Amino acid sequence: MGLADRMIRLLWAVGGEGVASRILAAHWRLLPSDDPLGRALRGRLVEALRAELPGHDAAIREAVLVDELTLLGPAERQRPSRAAVLGIVRALPGAGTGM
């Protein structure tokens, strides 16, 4: 699944088509070259989503979790390493780094 598909799925899961369209139109930018997996872009989109839909933090965290799981390979999904689990926890909104 490509980055654009992942971000559309994340936004749509929380806010539906209208919210996804507005946020993508306003916040989609090119990725920094040091962020090939799109976590910086996802962070910007999540912040916009949180601003547009206050009180939807649980749904946003769930959508970020689903996105993080898509980044794991099949073997890592079956038996994630400690580092993978910690990386996922750090990526969740409200978990310290605040994506």
GROMACS .gro file of N, CA, C and O in nm:
model
  396
    1MET      N    1   0.086  -0.118   0.000
    1MET     CA    2   0.000   0.000   0.000
    1MET      C    3   0.089   0.123   0.000
    1MET      O    4   0.184   0.133   0.077
    2GLY      N    5   0.058   0.216  -0.087
    2GLY     CA    6   0.138   0.337  -0.097
    2GLY      C    7   0.106   0.437   0.013
    2GLY      O    8   0.005   0.426   0.083
    3LEU      N    9   0.194   0.534   0.025
    3LEU     CA   10   0.179   0.636   0.129
    3LEU      C   11   0.047   0.712   0.116
    3LEU      O   12  -0.024   0.732   0.214
    4ALA      N   13   0.013   0.754  -0.004
    4ALA     CA   14  -0.111   0.829  -0.023
    4ALA      C   15  -0.231   0.746   0.020
    4ALA      O   16  -0.321   0.794   0.090
    5ASP      N   17  -0.232   0.619  -0.018
    5ASP     CA   18  -0.342   0.530   0.022
    5ASP      C   19  -0.349   0.516   0.173
    5ASP      O   20  -0.457   0.516   0.231
    6ARG      N   21  -0.233   0.504   0.237
    6ARG     CA   22  -0.231   0.491   0.384
    6ARG      C   23  -0.290   0.615   0.450
    6ARG      O   24  -0.368   0.605   0.545
    7MET      N   25  -0.249   0.733   0.403
    7MET     CA   26  -0.296   0.857   0.466
    7MET      C   27  -0.445   0.880   0.441
    7MET      O   28  -0.518   0.923   0.530
    8ILE      N   29  -0.492   0.848   0.322
    8ILE     CA   30  -0.635   0.860   0.293
    8ILE      C   31  -0.712   0.766   0.384
    8ILE      O   32  -0.813   0.805   0.444
    9ARG      N   33  -0.666   0.643   0.398
    9ARG     CA   34  -0.735   0.545   0.484
    9ARG      C   35  -0.737   0.593   0.629
    9ARG      O   36  -0.840   0.583   0.697
   10LEU      N   37  -0.626   0.647   0.677
   10LEU     CA   38  -0.620   0.696   0.815
   10LEU      C   39  -0.722   0.807   0.837
   10LEU      O   40  -0.801   0.802   0.932
   11LEU      N   41  -0.724   0.906   0.751
   11LEU     CA   42  -0.815   1.019   0.768
   11LEU      C   43  -0.960   0.977   0.750
   11LEU      O   44  -1.048   1.020   0.824
   12TRP      N   45  -0.985   0.894   0.652
   12TRP     CA   46  -1.121   0.850   0.624
   12TRP      C   47  -1.176   0.768   0.741
   12TRP      O   48  -1.293   0.781   0.777
   13ALA      N   49  -1.092   0.685   0.803
   13ALA     CA   50  -1.137   0.601   0.915
   13ALA      C   51  -1.189   0.684   1.030
   13ALA      O   52  -1.281   0.644   1.100
   14VAL      N   53  -1.132   0.800   1.050
   14VAL     CA   54  -1.171   0.884   1.164
   14VAL      C   55  -1.279   0.984   1.126
   14VAL      O   56  -1.377   1.002   1.198
   15GLY      N   57  -1.263   1.050   1.012
   15GLY     CA   58  -1.352   1.162   0.981
   15GLY      C   59  -1.441   1.149   0.861
   15GLY      O   60  -1.520   1.238   0.833
   16GLY      N   61  -1.426   1.042   0.785
   16GLY     CA   62  -1.507   1.027   0.666
   16GLY      C   63  -1.453   1.105   0.548
   16GLY      O   64  -1.349   1.170   0.555
   17GLU      N   65  -1.526   1.100   0.439
   17GLU     CA   66  -1.480   1.158   0.313
   17GLU      C   67  -1.459   1.309   0.319
   17GLU      O   68  -1.358   1.360   0.273
   18GLY      N   69  -1.553   1.382   0.376
   18GLY     CA   70  -1.543   1.528   0.379
   18GLY      C   71  -1.422   1.576   0.456
   18GLY      O   72  -1.347   1.663   0.409
   19VAL      N   73  -1.403   1.521   0.574
   19VAL     CA   74  -1.288   1.561   0.657
   19VAL      C   75  -1.158   1.521   0.587
   19VAL      O   76  -1.063   1.599   0.580
   20ALA      N   77  -1.153   1.399   0.533
   20ALA     CA   78  -1.032   1.353   0.465
   20ALA      C   79  -0.998   1.445   0.348
   20ALA      O   80  -0.882   1.485   0.332
   21SER      N   81  -1.097   1.483   0.271
   21SER     CA   82  -1.072   1.572   0.155
   21SER      C   83  -1.019   1.707   0.200
   21SER      O   84  -0.922   1.758   0.142
   22ARG      N   85  -1.082   1.766   0.301
   22ARG     CA   86  -1.038   1.899   0.349
   22ARG      C   87  -0.896   1.895   0.403
   22ARG      O   88  -0.813   1.981   0.372
   23ILE      N   89  -0.867   1.796   0.487
   23ILE     CA   90  -0.735   1.790   0.550
   23ILE      C   91  -0.626   1.761   0.447
   23ILE      O   92  -0.520   1.823   0.448
   24LEU      N   93  -0.653   1.669   0.356
   24LEU     CA   94  -0.553   1.639   0.254
   24LEU      C   95  -0.527   1.760   0.165
   24LEU      O   96  -0.412   1.790   0.131
   25ALA      N   97  -0.632   1.829   0.127
   25ALA     CA   98  -0.615   1.946   0.041
   25ALA      C   99  -0.534   2.055   0.111
   25ALA      O  100  -0.453   2.123   0.048
   26ALA      N  101  -0.553   2.070   0.240
   26ALA     CA  102  -0.486   2.178   0.314
   26ALA      C  103  -0.345   2.140   0.362
   26ALA      O  104  -0.261   2.229   0.379
   27HIS      N  105  -0.318   2.012   0.383
   27HIS     CA  106  -0.195   1.975   0.454
   27HIS      C  107  -0.103   1.880   0.380
   27HIS      O  108   0.003   1.846   0.432
   28TRP      N  109  -0.141   1.833   0.263
   28TRP     CA  110  -0.053   1.741   0.191
   28TRP      C  111   0.066   1.818   0.136
   28TRP      O  112   0.050   1.916   0.065
   29ARG      N  113   0.184   1.777   0.174
   29ARG     CA  114   0.308   1.837   0.124
   29ARG      C  115   0.405   1.726   0.091
   29ARG      O  116   0.390   1.613   0.136
   30LEU      N  117   0.507   1.762   0.018
   30LEU     CA  118   0.609   1.662  -0.013
   30LEU      C  119   0.677   1.615   0.115
   30LEU      O  120   0.690   1.690   0.211
   31LEU      N  121   0.721   1.493   0.111
   31LEU     CA  122   0.786   1.434   0.227
   31LEU      C  123   0.930   1.482   0.239
   31LEU      O  124   0.998   1.499   0.138
   32PRO      N  125   0.976   1.498   0.362
   32PRO     CA  126   1.119   1.522   0.379
   32PRO      C  127   1.193   1.397   0.331
   32PRO      O  128   1.145   1.285   0.347
   33SER      N  129   1.308   1.412   0.273
   33SER     CA  130   1.381   1.298   0.218
   33SER      C  131   1.424   1.198   0.326
   33SER      O  132   1.447   1.081   0.295
   34ASP      N  133   1.434   1.244   0.450
   34ASP     CA  134   1.475   1.152   0.557
   34ASP      C  135   1.355   1.082   0.622
   34ASP      O  136   1.369   1.019   0.726
   35ASP      N  137   1.236   1.091   0.562
   35ASP     CA  138   1.115   1.030   0.618
   35ASP      C  139   1.042   0.948   0.512
   35ASP      O  140   0.929   0.978   0.476
   36PRO      N  141   1.107   0.842   0.461
   36PRO     CA  142   1.046   0.766   0.351
   36PRO      C  143   0.916   0.695   0.389
   36PRO      O  144   0.835   0.665   0.303
   37LEU      N  145   0.895   0.667   0.517
   37LEU     CA  146   0.772   0.598   0.558
   37LEU      C  147   0.656   0.693   0.584
   37LEU      O  148   0.545   0.650   0.611
   38GLY      N  149   0.683   0.823   0.578
   38GLY     CA  150   0.575   0.920   0.589
   38GLY      C  151   0.527   0.952   0.728
   38GLY      O  152   0.419   1.007   0.746
   39ARG      N  153   0.606   0.923   0.828
   39ARG     CA  154   0.561   0.952   0.965
   39ARG      C  155   0.548   1.102   0.992
   39ARG      O  156   0.459   1.143   1.066
   40ALA      N  157   0.635   1.182   0.933
   40ALA     CA  158   0.624   1.327   0.952
   40ALA      C  159   0.496   1.379   0.887
   40ALA      O  160   0.424   1.461   0.946
   41LEU      N  161   0.468   1.333   0.768
   41LEU     CA  162   0.343   1.371   0.701
   41LEU      C  163   0.224   1.325   0.784
   41LEU      O  164   0.130   1.401   0.807
   42ARG      N  165   0.228   1.202   0.830
   42ARG     CA  166   0.118   1.151   0.913
   42ARG      C  167   0.102   1.236   1.037
   42ARG      O  168  -0.010   1.267   1.077
   43GLY      N  169   0.210   1.278   1.097
   43GLY     CA  170   0.202   1.363   1.215
   43GLY      C  171   0.129   1.494   1.187
   43GLY      O  172   0.045   1.538   1.264
   44ARG      N  173   0.161   1.557   1.073
   44ARG     CA  174   0.092   1.681   1.034
   44ARG      C  175  -0.057   1.655   1.012
   44ARG      O  176  -0.141   1.733   1.055
   45LEU      N  177  -0.087   1.546   0.944
   45LEU     CA  178  -0.229   1.515   0.917
   45LEU      C  179  -0.304   1.481   1.045
   45LEU      O  180  -0.420   1.520   1.062
   46VAL      N  181  -0.239   1.411   1.136
   46VAL     CA  182  -0.304   1.378   1.264
   46VAL      C  183  -0.332   1.504   1.344
   46VAL      O  184  -0.439   1.518   1.403
   47GLU      N  185  -0.237   1.597   1.345
   47GLU     CA  186  -0.262   1.723   1.418
   47GLU      C  187  -0.380   1.799   1.358
   47GLU      O  188  -0.463   1.854   1.430
   48ALA      N  189  -0.389   1.801   1.226
   48ALA     CA  190  -0.502   1.866   1.160
   48ALA      C  191  -0.632   1.793   1.192
   48ALA      O  192  -0.736   1.856   1.217
   49LEU      N  193  -0.627   1.663   1.196
   49LEU     CA  194  -0.744   1.582   1.228
   49LEU      C  195  -0.789   1.608   1.372
   49LEU      O  196  -0.908   1.624   1.400
   50ARG      N  197  -0.692   1.615   1.464
   50ARG     CA  198  -0.726   1.644   1.604
   50ARG      C  199  -0.788   1.782   1.620
   50ARG      O  200  -0.879   1.801   1.700
   51ALA      N  201  -0.741   1.879   1.542
   51ALA     CA  202  -0.797   2.014   1.549
   51ALA      C  203  -0.939   2.017   1.491
   51ALA      O  204  -1.026   2.086   1.543
   52GLU      N  205  -0.961   1.942   1.385
   52GLU     CA  206  -1.092   1.942   1.320
   52GLU      C  207  -1.195   1.857   1.396
   52GLU      O  208  -1.313   1.888   1.395
   53LEU      N  209  -1.148   1.752   1.461
   53LEU     CA  210  -1.239   1.661   1.532
   53LEU      C  211  -1.196   1.641   1.676
   53LEU      O  212  -1.153   1.533   1.716
   54PRO      N  213  -1.209   1.745   1.759
   54PRO     CA  214  -1.171   1.728   1.900
   54PRO      C  215  -1.258   1.620   1.964
   54PRO      O  216  -1.374   1.603   1.928
   55GLY      N  217  -1.198   1.546   2.054
   55GLY     CA  218  -1.272   1.440   2.122
   55GLY      C  219  -1.269   1.306   2.050
   55GLY      O  220  -1.329   1.209   2.096
   56HIS      N  221  -1.200   1.298   1.938
   56HIS     CA  222  -1.190   1.173   1.863
   56HIS      C  223  -1.052   1.108   1.881
   56HIS      O  224  -1.005   1.034   1.795
   57ASP      N  225  -0.989   1.134   1.994
   57ASP     CA  226  -0.852   1.085   2.015
   57ASP      C  227  -0.840   0.933   2.006
   57ASP      O  228  -0.744   0.882   1.950
   58ALA      N  229  -0.937   0.859   2.061
   58ALA     CA  230  -0.930   0.713   2.056
   58ALA      C  231  -0.934   0.663   1.912
   58ALA      O  232  -0.858   0.574   1.874
   59ALA      N  233  -1.022   0.720   1.832
   59ALA     CA  234  -1.031   0.679   1.691
   59ALA      C  235  -0.904   0.716   1.616
   59ALA      O  236  -0.858   0.641   1.529
   60ILE      N  237  -0.846   0.830   1.648
   60ILE     CA  238  -0.722   0.872   1.583
   60ILE      C  239  -0.608   0.778   1.621
   60ILE      O  240  -0.531   0.734   1.535
   61ARG      N  241  -0.597   0.745   1.750
   61ARG     CA  242  -0.493   0.650   1.793
   61ARG      C  243  -0.509   0.516   1.723
   61ARG      O  244  -0.411   0.455   1.679
   62GLU      N  245  -0.633   0.469   1.712
   62GLU     CA  246  -0.657   0.341   1.645
   62GLU      C  247  -0.616   0.347   1.498
   62GLU      O  248  -0.554   0.254   1.445
   63ALA      N  249  -0.646   0.457   1.430
   63ALA     CA  250  -0.608   0.472   1.290
   63ALA      C  251  -0.456   0.477   1.275
   63ALA      O  252  -0.401   0.419   1.180
   64VAL      N  253  -0.387   0.544   1.366
   64VAL     CA  254  -0.241   0.548   1.362
   64VAL      C  255  -0.184   0.409   1.388
   64VAL      O  256  -0.089   0.366   1.321
   65LEU      N  257  -0.242   0.335   1.481
   65LEU     CA  258  -0.198   0.199   1.509
   65LEU      C  259  -0.212   0.112   1.385
   65LEU      O  260  -0.119   0.039   1.347
   66VAL      N  261  -0.325   0.119   1.319
   66VAL     CA  262  -0.346   0.042   1.196
   66VAL      C  263  -0.241   0.080   1.092
   66VAL      O  264  -0.183  -0.007   1.026
   67ASP      N  265  -0.212   0.210   1.079
   67ASP     CA  266  -0.111   0.253   0.983
   67ASP      C  267   0.026   0.199   1.020
   67ASP      O  268   0.100   0.152   0.933
   68GLU      N  269   0.062   0.205   1.146
   68GLU     CA  270   0.192   0.153   1.189
   68GLU      C  271   0.203   0.003   1.160
   68GLU      O  272   0.307  -0.045   1.118
   69LEU      N  273   0.096  -0.069   1.181
   69LEU     CA  274   0.099  -0.213   1.155
   69LEU      C  275   0.118  -0.244   1.007
   69LEU      O  276   0.179  -0.345   0.973
   70THR      N  277   0.070  -0.156   0.919
   70THR     CA  278   0.091  -0.179   0.776
   70THR      C  279   0.239  -0.163   0.738
   70THR      O  280   0.280  -0.214   0.634
   71LEU      N  281   0.316  -0.094   0.820
   71LEU     CA  282   0.458  -0.075   0.792
   71LEU      C  283   0.541  -0.197   0.828
   71LEU      O  284   0.656  -0.209   0.783
   72LEU      N  285   0.485  -0.287   0.907
   72LEU     CA  286   0.558  -0.408   0.945
   72LEU      C  287   0.548  -0.513   0.834
   72LEU      O  288   0.446  -0.524   0.767
   73GLY      N  289   0.652  -0.590   0.819
   73GLY     CA  290   0.647  -0.702   0.726
   73GLY      C  291   0.563  -0.815   0.784
   73GLY      O  292   0.530  -0.814   0.903
   74PRO      N  293   0.528  -0.913   0.703
   74PRO     CA  294   0.444  -1.023   0.750
   74PRO      C  295   0.503  -1.096   0.871
   74PRO      O  296   0.431  -1.126   0.967
   75ALA      N  297   0.633  -1.124   0.869
   75ALA     CA  298   0.695  -1.194   0.982
   75ALA      C  299   0.692  -1.108   1.108
   75ALA      O  300   0.665  -1.158   1.218
   76GLU      N  301   0.715  -0.978   1.092
   76GLU     CA  302   0.715  -0.887   1.207
   76GLU      C  303   0.573  -0.870   1.263
   76GLU      O  304   0.556  -0.851   1.383
   77ARG      N  305   0.471  -0.879   1.177
   77ARG     CA  306   0.334  -0.872   1.225
   77ARG      C  307   0.299  -0.995   1.309
   77ARG      O  308   0.226  -0.985   1.406
   78GLN      N  309   0.351  -1.109   1.269
   78GLN     CA  310   0.325  -1.232   1.343
   78GLN      C  311   0.394  -1.234   1.479
   78GLN      O  312   0.338  -1.279   1.577
   79ARG      N  313   0.518  -1.185   1.479
   79ARG     CA  314   0.601  -1.187   1.600
   79ARG      C  315   0.682  -1.059   1.607
   79ARG      O  316   0.800  -1.058   1.575
   80PRO      N  317   0.616  -0.949   1.647
   80PRO     CA  318   0.689  -0.821   1.647
   80PRO      C  319   0.804  -0.820   1.748
   80PRO      O  320   0.793  -0.875   1.857
   81SER      N  321   0.911  -0.758   1.708
   81SER     CA  322   1.025  -0.744   1.799
   81SER      C  323   0.991  -0.639   1.906
   81SER      O  324   0.899  -0.559   1.890
   82ARG      N  325   1.069  -0.639   2.010
   82ARG     CA  326   1.051  -0.539   2.115
   82ARG      C  327   1.067  -0.399   2.058
   82ARG      O  328   0.992  -0.307   2.090
   83ALA      N  329   1.166  -0.382   1.970
   83ALA     CA  330   1.189  -0.251   1.909
   83ALA      C  331   1.070  -0.207   1.825
   83ALA      O  332   1.032  -0.089   1.827
   84ALA      N  333   1.008  -0.301   1.752
   84ALA     CA  334   0.891  -0.266   1.671
   84ALA      C  335   0.775  -0.223   1.760
   84ALA      O  336   0.707  -0.124   1.731
   85VAL      N  337   0.753  -0.295   1.867
   85VAL     CA  338   0.644  -0.260   1.959
   85VAL      C  339   0.668  -0.124   2.022
   85VAL      O  340   0.578  -0.040   2.028
   86LEU      N  341   0.790  -0.098   2.065
   86LEU     CA  342   0.822   0.032   2.124
   86LEU      C  343   0.807   0.144   2.022
   86LEU      O  344   0.758   0.253   2.054
   87GLY      N  345   0.846   0.118   1.897
   87GLY     CA  346   0.829   0.218   1.792
   87GLY      C  347   0.683   0.250   1.768
   87GLY      O  348   0.646   0.367   1.749
   88ILE      N  349   0.599   0.149   1.770
   88ILE     CA  350   0.455   0.170   1.751
   88ILE      C  351   0.398   0.251   1.867
   88ILE      O  352   0.323   0.346   1.846
   89VAL      N  353   0.435   0.215   1.987
   89VAL     CA  354   0.385   0.288   2.104
   89VAL      C  355   0.427   0.434   2.099
   89VAL      O  356   0.348   0.524   2.125
   90ARG      N  357   0.552   0.460   2.061
   90ARG     CA  358   0.599   0.598   2.050
   90ARG      C  359   0.526   0.676   1.942
   90ARG      O  360   0.511   0.796   1.951
   91ALA      N  361   0.483   0.608   1.837
   91ALA     CA  362   0.415   0.675   1.725
   91ALA      C  363   0.271   0.712   1.757
   91ALA      O  364   0.214   0.799   1.691
   92LEU      N  365   0.212   0.652   1.859
   92LEU     CA  366   0.072   0.680   1.890
   92LEU      C  367   0.055   0.821   1.946
   92LEU      O  368   0.135   0.863   2.030
   93PRO      N  369  -0.045   0.892   1.901
   93PRO     CA  370  -0.070   1.027   1.955
   93PRO      C  371  -0.088   1.022   2.107
   93PRO      O  372  -0.155   0.932   2.158
   94GLY      N  373  -0.025   1.115   2.173
   94GLY     CA  374  -0.037   1.122   2.319
   94GLY      C  375   0.060   1.030   2.391
   94GLY      O  376   0.053   1.016   2.512
   95ALA      N  377   0.153   0.968   2.319
   95ALA     CA  378   0.246   0.875   2.382
   95ALA      C  379   0.384   0.936   2.403
   95ALA      O  380   0.483   0.871   2.399
   96GLY      N  381   0.388   1.065   2.423
   96GLY     CA  382   0.518   1.127   2.449
   96GLY      C  383   0.567   1.213   2.334
   96GLY      O  384   0.587   1.330   2.349
   97THR      N  385   0.586   1.150   2.216
   97THR     CA  386   0.635   1.228   2.103
   97THR      C  387   0.523   1.305   2.036
   97THR      O  388   0.548   1.396   1.962
   98GLY      N  389   0.401   1.264   2.059
   98GLY     CA  390   0.283   1.341   2.019
   98GLY      C  391   0.258   1.357   1.872
   98GLY      O  392   0.232   1.464   1.823
   99MET      N  393   0.263   1.249   1.796
   99MET     CA  394   0.225   1.261   1.655
   99MET      C  395   0.080   1.278   1.643
   99MET      O  396  -0.012   1.256   1.689
   0.00000   0.00000   0.00000
